[in-house]
Short mmCIF file of N, CA and C in Angstrom, two decimals:
data_model
loop_
_atom_site.label_atom_id
_atom_site.label_comp_id
_atom_site.label_asym_id
_atom_site.label_seq_id
_atom_site.Cartn_x
_atom_site.Cartn_y
_atom_site.Cartn_z
N ASN T 97 -10.38 -4.63 -15.18
CA ASN T 97 -9.57 -5.36 -15.86
C ASN T 97 -10.20 -7.10 -14.84
N ALA T 98 -11.47 -6.37 -13.72
CA ALA T 98 -11.84 -7.71 -12.76
C ALA T 98 -12.36 -7.95 -14.34
N GLU T 99 -12.99 -7.38 -14.67
CA GLU T 99 -14.60 -7.45 -16.10
C GLU T 99 -13.79 -8.71 -16.64
N ARG T 100 -12.39 -7.90 -17.43
CA ARG T 100 -12.15 -7.93 -18.59
C ARG T 100 -11.64 -9.87 -18.97
N HIS T 101 -10.93 -10.05 -16.98
CA HIS T 101 -10.69 -11.48 -16.40
C HIS T 101 -11.48 -12.34 -16.02
N ALA T 102 -13.40 -11.67 -16.21
CA ALA T 102 -14.27 -12.74 -15.31
C ALA T 102 -13.98 -12.96 -14.38
N LEU T 103 -13.20 -11.69 -13.60
CA LEU T 103 -13.45 -12.37 -12.08
C LEU T 103 -14.43 -11.84 -11.37
N GLY T 104 -15.06 -12.70 -10.81
CA GLY T 104 -16.34 -12.46 -9.77
C GLY T 104 -16.60 -12.51 -8.26
N ASN T 105 -15.43 -12.81 -8.45
CA ASN T 105 -15.48 -12.61 -6.78
C ASN T 105 -14.49 -11.74 -5.76
N ILE T 106 -14.03 -10.29 -6.02
CA ILE T 106 -13.87 -9.10 -6.61
C ILE T 106 -14.94 -7.74 -5.86
N GLU T 107 -15.10 -7.35 -4.93
CA GLU T 107 -15.59 -6.48 -4.62
C GLU T 107 -15.54 -5.26 -5.04
N PHE T 108 -15.25 -3.83 -5.48
CA PHE T 108 -14.86 -2.53 -5.85
C PHE T 108 -15.68 -2.02 -4.97
N ARG T 109 -14.67 -1.04 -4.09
CA ARG T 109 -15.40 0.07 -3.07
C ARG T 109 -15.48 1.30 -3.67
N LEU T 110 -15.24 2.82 -3.72
CA LEU T 110 -14.96 4.24 -4.04
C LEU T 110 -15.05 4.84 -2.61
N GLY T 111 -14.46 5.07 -2.42
CA GLY T 111 -14.65 5.91 -1.16
C GLY T 111 -12.59 6.64 -0.68
N VAL T 112 -12.69 7.31 0.78
CA VAL T 112 -11.52 7.92 0.51
C VAL T 112 -11.02 6.64 1.83
N TRP T 113 -9.91 5.98 1.18
CA TRP T 113 -9.03 5.21 1.72
C TRP T 113 -9.50 3.96 2.89
N HIS T 114 -9.73 3.71 4.14
CA HIS T 114 -10.53 2.82 4.97
C HIS T 114 -11.75 2.99 5.08
N ARG T 115 -12.26 4.07 4.55
CA ARG T 115 -13.61 4.47 4.90
C ARG T 115 -14.50 3.89 4.60
N PRO T 116 -14.59 3.41 3.38
CA PRO T 116 -16.01 2.68 2.49
C PRO T 116 -16.32 0.90 3.45
N LEU T 117 -15.17 0.45 3.80
CA LEU T 117 -15.05 -1.09 4.35
C LEU T 117 -15.52 -1.16 5.28
N ASN T 118 -16.48 -0.18 6.37
CA ASN T 118 -17.44 0.11 7.11
C ASN T 118 -17.01 -1.22 8.32
N ALA T 119 -15.63 -1.13 8.37
CA ALA T 119 -14.98 -1.93 9.77
C ALA T 119 -15.27 -3.40 9.89
N GLU T 120 -15.76 -3.85 8.91
CA GLU T 120 -15.60 -5.25 8.49
C GLU T 120 -14.12 -6.54 8.13
N PRO T 121 -14.09 -7.35 8.61
CA PRO T 121 -13.13 -8.51 8.43
C PRO T 121 -12.58 -8.66 7.57
N PHE T 122 -11.15 -8.51 6.94
CA PHE T 122 -10.47 -8.39 5.53
C PHE T 122 -9.11 -10.08 5.89
N ASP T 123 -9.70 -11.24 4.84
CA ASP T 123 -7.84 -11.41 4.87
C ASP T 123 -7.45 -10.90 4.39
N MET T 124 -7.38 -10.28 3.14
CA MET T 124 -6.13 -9.51 2.87
C MET T 124 -6.09 -8.12 2.30
N ILE T 125 -5.95 -7.28 2.63
CA ILE T 125 -6.12 -5.83 2.41
C ILE T 125 -4.35 -5.46 1.33
N VAL T 126 -4.99 -5.01 -0.37
CA VAL T 126 -3.80 -4.84 -0.46
C VAL T 126 -3.76 -3.13 -0.92
N SER T 127 -2.75 -2.38 -1.56
CA SER T 127 -2.92 -1.02 -1.63
C SER T 127 -2.02 -0.54 -2.56
N ASN T 128 -2.42 0.59 -4.01
CA ASN T 128 -1.01 0.44 -4.61
C ASN T 128 -0.79 1.97 -3.87
N PRO T 129 -0.32 2.30 -2.33
CA PRO T 129 -1.08 3.97 -2.07
C PRO T 129 0.44 5.39 -2.77
N PRO T 130 -0.09 5.72 -2.78
CA PRO T 130 0.62 7.39 -3.30
C PRO T 130 2.32 6.80 -1.96
N TYR T 131 3.36 6.85 -2.81
CA TYR T 131 4.66 7.12 -2.09
C TYR T 131 5.74 7.62 -1.99
N LEU T 132 5.91 9.36 -3.68
CA LEU T 132 6.77 9.41 -3.89
C LEU T 132 7.00 10.43 -2.97
N ARG T 133 8.04 11.12 -2.34
CA ARG T 133 8.33 12.25 -1.47
C ARG T 133 8.07 13.90 -2.39
N GLU T 134 7.52 14.83 -1.24
CA GLU T 134 7.77 15.97 -2.19
C GLU T 134 8.43 16.21 -3.30
N ASP T 135 9.90 15.67 -2.37
CA ASP T 135 10.97 16.50 -3.42
C ASP T 135 11.16 15.21 -4.99
N ASP T 136 10.17 14.70 -4.72
CA ASP T 136 10.95 13.17 -5.83
C ASP T 136 11.25 14.17 -7.34
N PRO T 137 12.42 14.01 -8.02
CA PRO T 137 12.92 15.00 -9.54
C PRO T 137 11.79 13.50 -9.95
N HIS T 138 11.09 12.65 -10.17
CA HIS T 138 10.31 11.99 -10.99
C HIS T 138 9.19 13.43 -11.08
N LEU T 139 8.58 13.51 -10.34
CA LEU T 139 7.40 14.41 -10.64
C LEU T 139 7.82 15.47 -11.58
N SER T 140 8.41 16.41 -12.25
CA SER T 140 8.76 17.03 -13.17
C SER T 140 8.80 15.88 -14.29
N ALA T 141 9.16 15.04 -14.87
CA ALA T 141 9.77 14.18 -15.34
C ALA T 141 8.53 13.21 -15.91
N GLY T 142 8.79 12.73 -17.87
CA GLY T 142 8.14 11.81 -18.07
C GLY T 142 6.62 12.12 -18.09
N ASP T 143 5.41 11.21 -18.31
CA ASP T 143 4.16 10.76 -17.93
C ASP T 143 3.39 11.37 -16.82
N VAL T 144 4.70 11.34 -15.47
CA VAL T 144 4.16 11.22 -14.10
C VAL T 144 3.41 13.16 -13.96
N ARG T 145 4.81 13.29 -14.71
CA ARG T 145 3.65 15.31 -14.55
C ARG T 145 2.36 15.71 -14.98
N PHE T 146 1.80 14.63 -15.17
CA PHE T 146 0.70 15.30 -15.28
C PHE T 146 -0.34 14.52 -14.91
N GLU T 147 -0.17 13.70 -13.59
CA GLU T 147 -0.81 12.90 -12.48
C GLU T 147 -1.07 13.62 -11.76
N PRO T 148 -2.21 13.67 -11.23
CA PRO T 148 -2.41 14.30 -10.57
C PRO T 148 -1.54 14.08 -9.12
N ARG T 149 -1.46 15.55 -8.48
CA ARG T 149 -0.27 14.95 -7.49
C ARG T 149 -0.43 14.27 -5.82
N PRO T 150 -1.99 14.56 -5.89
CA PRO T 150 -2.13 13.95 -4.89
C PRO T 150 -2.05 12.17 -4.44
N ALA T 151 -2.44 11.23 -5.60
CA ALA T 151 -2.21 9.99 -6.75
C ALA T 151 -0.99 9.91 -6.49
N LEU T 152 -0.10 10.39 -6.51
CA LEU T 152 1.05 9.93 -6.35
C LEU T 152 2.08 10.62 -4.83
N VAL T 153 2.65 12.12 -4.41
CA VAL T 153 3.10 12.26 -3.50
C VAL T 153 1.87 11.97 -1.96
N ALA T 154 3.10 11.58 -0.86
CA ALA T 154 2.89 11.08 -0.07
C ALA T 154 3.67 11.95 1.28
N GLY T 155 3.43 13.47 1.27
CA GLY T 155 4.57 13.99 2.52
C GLY T 155 6.20 13.98 2.34
N ARG T 156 6.74 14.64 3.32
CA ARG T 156 7.98 14.69 2.82
C ARG T 156 9.25 13.51 2.19
N ASP T 157 8.19 12.02 2.90
CA ASP T 157 9.43 11.03 3.23
C ASP T 157 8.78 10.29 1.94
N GLY T 158 7.47 10.54 1.67
CA GLY T 158 6.46 9.66 0.92
C GLY T 158 5.85 8.40 1.55
N LEU T 159 5.77 8.67 3.07
CA LEU T 159 5.37 7.82 3.34
C LEU T 159 4.26 7.46 4.35
N ALA T 160 3.48 8.55 3.96
CA ALA T 160 2.68 9.11 5.11
C ALA T 160 1.47 7.82 4.94
N ALA T 161 1.01 7.98 3.41
CA ALA T 161 0.02 7.20 2.92
C ALA T 161 0.15 5.52 3.55
N ILE T 162 1.59 5.10 3.78
CA ILE T 162 1.71 4.16 4.33
C ILE T 162 1.13 4.01 5.70
N ARG T 163 2.04 4.57 6.64
CA ARG T 163 1.64 4.49 8.08
C ARG T 163 0.33 4.75 7.87
N TYR T 164 -0.54 5.51 7.65
CA TYR T 164 -1.99 5.83 7.57
C TYR T 164 -2.63 4.75 7.33
N ILE T 165 -2.65 4.14 6.46
CA ILE T 165 -3.05 2.76 6.06
C ILE T 165 -2.67 1.34 6.96
N ALA T 166 -1.02 1.00 6.69
CA ALA T 166 -0.95 0.47 8.07
C ALA T 166 -1.48 0.31 9.35
N GLN T 167 -1.64 1.81 10.25
CA GLN T 167 -2.67 1.91 11.67
C GLN T 167 -3.64 1.80 11.04
N HIS T 168 -4.61 2.34 10.47
CA HIS T 168 -5.68 2.20 10.13
C HIS T 168 -6.75 0.87 9.75
N THR T 169 -5.59 0.13 8.77
CA THR T 169 -6.33 -1.02 8.28
C THR T 169 -6.41 -1.90 9.47
N ARG T 170 -5.58 -2.34 10.43
CA ARG T 170 -5.29 -3.08 10.87
C ARG T 170 -6.24 -3.85 11.75
N PRO T 171 -7.15 -3.57 12.14
CA PRO T 171 -8.10 -3.28 12.58
C PRO T 171 -9.07 -4.25 11.82
N LEU T 172 -8.87 -3.61 10.84
CA LEU T 172 -9.83 -4.17 9.86
C LEU T 172 -9.62 -6.38 9.03
N LEU T 173 -8.77 -6.29 9.37
CA LEU T 173 -7.57 -7.28 9.37
C LEU T 173 -8.00 -8.44 10.09
N ARG T 174 -8.94 -9.54 10.22
CA ARG T 174 -8.78 -11.11 11.05
C ARG T 174 -7.32 -11.33 11.76
N PRO T 175 -7.50 -11.66 12.01
CA PRO T 175 -5.63 -12.66 13.34
C PRO T 175 -5.31 -13.71 11.75
N GLY T 176 -4.17 -13.30 11.45
CA GLY T 176 -3.94 -14.03 10.48
C GLY T 176 -4.29 -13.73 9.14
N ALA T 177 -4.27 -12.37 8.86
CA ALA T 177 -4.29 -11.38 7.56
C ALA T 177 -3.62 -11.10 7.34
N TRP T 178 -3.23 -10.36 5.71
CA TRP T 178 -2.47 -10.17 5.61
C TRP T 178 -2.27 -8.48 4.43
N LEU T 179 -1.27 -8.06 4.84
CA LEU T 179 -1.51 -6.55 4.20
C LEU T 179 -0.50 -6.97 3.17
N LEU T 180 -0.41 -6.21 2.03
CA LEU T 180 0.66 -5.75 1.12
C LEU T 180 0.35 -4.31 0.49
N LEU T 181 1.53 -3.74 0.34
CA LEU T 181 1.68 -2.67 0.46
C LEU T 181 2.58 -2.31 -1.30
N GLU T 182 2.20 -1.52 -2.24
CA GLU T 182 3.74 -1.24 -2.86
C GLU T 182 3.78 -0.48 -2.81
N HIS T 183 5.32 0.07 -2.58
CA HIS T 183 6.39 1.31 -2.71
C HIS T 183 7.22 1.25 -3.37
N GLY T 184 8.39 2.73 -3.23
CA GLY T 184 9.74 3.00 -4.22
C GLY T 184 10.46 1.78 -3.65
N PHE T 185 11.31 1.58 -4.27
CA PHE T 185 12.35 0.65 -4.10
C PHE T 185 13.11 1.53 -3.69
N ASP T 186 13.72 2.48 -2.52
CA ASP T 186 14.02 2.61 -1.68
C ASP T 186 13.61 2.66 -0.33
N GLN T 187 12.32 2.48 -0.16
CA GLN T 187 11.49 2.84 1.20
C GLN T 187 11.05 1.46 2.13
N ALA T 188 11.29 0.64 1.40
CA ALA T 188 11.40 -1.00 2.00
C ALA T 188 11.98 -1.43 3.44
N VAL T 189 13.19 -0.95 3.88
CA VAL T 189 13.06 -0.27 5.40
C VAL T 189 12.31 0.54 6.26
N GLY T 190 11.68 1.62 6.05
CA GLY T 190 11.02 2.52 5.90
C GLY T 190 9.91 1.72 6.13
N VAL T 191 8.97 0.94 5.42
CA VAL T 191 7.48 0.47 5.54
C VAL T 191 7.99 -1.03 6.68
N LYS T 192 9.19 -1.27 6.27
CA LYS T 192 9.42 -2.35 7.21
C LYS T 192 9.15 -1.59 8.79
N ALA T 193 9.63 -1.37 9.16
CA ALA T 193 9.92 -0.21 10.77
C ALA T 193 8.37 -0.14 10.63
N ILE T 194 7.48 0.64 9.40
CA ILE T 194 6.42 0.85 10.54
C ILE T 194 5.76 0.19 10.56
N LEU T 195 5.36 -1.28 9.71
CA LEU T 195 5.18 -2.49 9.67
C LEU T 195 5.35 -3.28 11.33
N HIS T 196 6.33 -3.12 11.37
CA HIS T 196 7.04 -3.38 12.85
C HIS T 196 6.04 -2.62 13.76
N ASP T 197 6.16 -0.97 13.81
CA ASP T 197 5.47 -0.51 15.42
C ASP T 197 4.48 -0.82 15.29
N CYS T 198 3.79 -0.92 13.86
CA CYS T 198 1.81 -1.13 14.31
C CYS T 198 1.21 -2.51 14.49
N GLY T 199 2.72 -3.55 15.09
CA GLY T 199 2.15 -4.48 15.66
C GLY T 199 2.60 -5.95 14.49
N TYR T 200 2.76 -5.53 13.75
CA TYR T 200 2.31 -6.89 12.41
C TYR T 200 3.31 -7.65 12.50
N ALA T 201 3.39 -9.38 11.82
CA ALA T 201 4.55 -9.93 12.30
C ALA T 201 4.99 -10.53 11.26
N ASP T 202 6.09 -10.93 10.21
CA ASP T 202 5.99 -12.25 9.54
C ASP T 202 5.81 -10.80 8.26
N ILE T 203 6.66 -10.04 8.09
CA ILE T 203 6.89 -8.94 7.36
C ILE T 203 8.19 -9.52 6.13
N ARG T 204 7.84 -9.09 5.14
CA ARG T 204 8.59 -9.79 4.24
C ARG T 204 8.70 -8.55 2.86
N THR T 205 9.49 -8.29 2.43
CA THR T 205 9.63 -7.45 0.83
C THR T 205 10.07 -8.61 -0.18
N TYR T 206 9.14 -8.14 -1.31
CA TYR T 206 9.79 -8.70 -2.36
C TYR T 206 9.68 -7.78 -3.54
N SER T 207 10.57 -7.76 -4.87
CA SER T 207 11.77 -7.12 -5.53
C SER T 207 10.62 -7.17 -6.60
N ASP T 208 10.89 -6.60 -8.00
CA ASP T 208 10.41 -6.40 -8.97
C ASP T 208 11.05 -7.12 -9.77
N TYR T 209 10.97 -7.60 -11.86
CA TYR T 209 11.35 -7.78 -12.84
C TYR T 209 13.06 -6.96 -12.99
N SER T 210 12.68 -5.94 -12.50
CA SER T 210 14.34 -5.23 -12.13
C SER T 210 15.29 -5.85 -11.19
N GLY T 211 14.39 -5.82 -10.04
CA GLY T 211 15.86 -6.67 -8.98
C GLY T 211 14.91 -5.86 -8.19
N ASN T 212 14.68 -4.49 -8.11
CA ASN T 212 13.64 -3.26 -7.02
C ASN T 212 12.95 -4.04 -5.51
N ASP T 213 13.53 -3.54 -4.75
CA ASP T 213 12.49 -3.31 -3.38
C ASP T 213 11.19 -2.85 -4.04
N ARG T 214 9.95 -3.68 -3.97
CA ARG T 214 8.87 -2.39 -4.62
C ARG T 214 7.23 -3.41 -3.35
N VAL T 215 6.83 -4.46 -3.02
CA VAL T 215 6.05 -4.97 -2.44
C VAL T 215 6.90 -5.41 -1.29
N THR T 216 6.10 -4.85 0.00
CA THR T 216 5.84 -5.49 1.06
C THR T 216 4.38 -5.70 1.89
N ARG T 217 4.37 -6.93 2.33
CA ARG T 217 3.63 -7.67 2.57
C ARG T 217 3.78 -7.52 4.14
N ALA T 218 2.59 -8.11 4.95
CA ALA T 218 2.92 -8.32 6.85
C ALA T 218 1.41 -8.90 6.63
N ASN T 219 2.04 -9.68 8.27
CA ASN T 219 0.22 -10.22 8.96
C ASN T 219 -0.09 -9.88 9.75
N THR T 220 -1.08 -10.13 10.41
CA THR T 220 -2.00 -10.13 11.50
C THR T 220 -0.75 -10.08 12.83
N GLY T 221 -0.58 -11.95 12.07
CA GLY T 221 -0.46 -12.67 13.34
C GLY T 221 -1.73 -12.75 14.13
N ALA T 222 -1.23 -14.05 14.46
CA ALA T 222 -2.45 -15.35 15.71
C ALA T 222 -2.95 -14.58 17.01
N GLU T 223 -3.86 -14.11 17.50
CA GLU T 223 -4.45 -13.45 18.40
C GLU T 223 -5.28 -14.44 19.00
#
């Protein structure tokens, strides 16, 4: 997509979670991590059943990857920087609690076109 839209200000890195970021400071980190629960009925229906489970499932409550990202990327974000996370339609309350517990501020959830809570953003606050 970046190439198709001629975006030159994006850098892609391959690796496991935050490790390829080399502790560099960022103004924003955006993630669409796995967020399905182990027992989510969608895993056995439609096209999703052909996807690799690790790309979809994040523990018993579906929030394991979000917990990890919230904790481990916080030190990589500059003061006043943003973390944006896509999540399941019924996970906004849990995601907000995780972000709050990790010390983020100005936490807000956005809905998709169907009115489902889908993305939550949080700010590191000024230090």
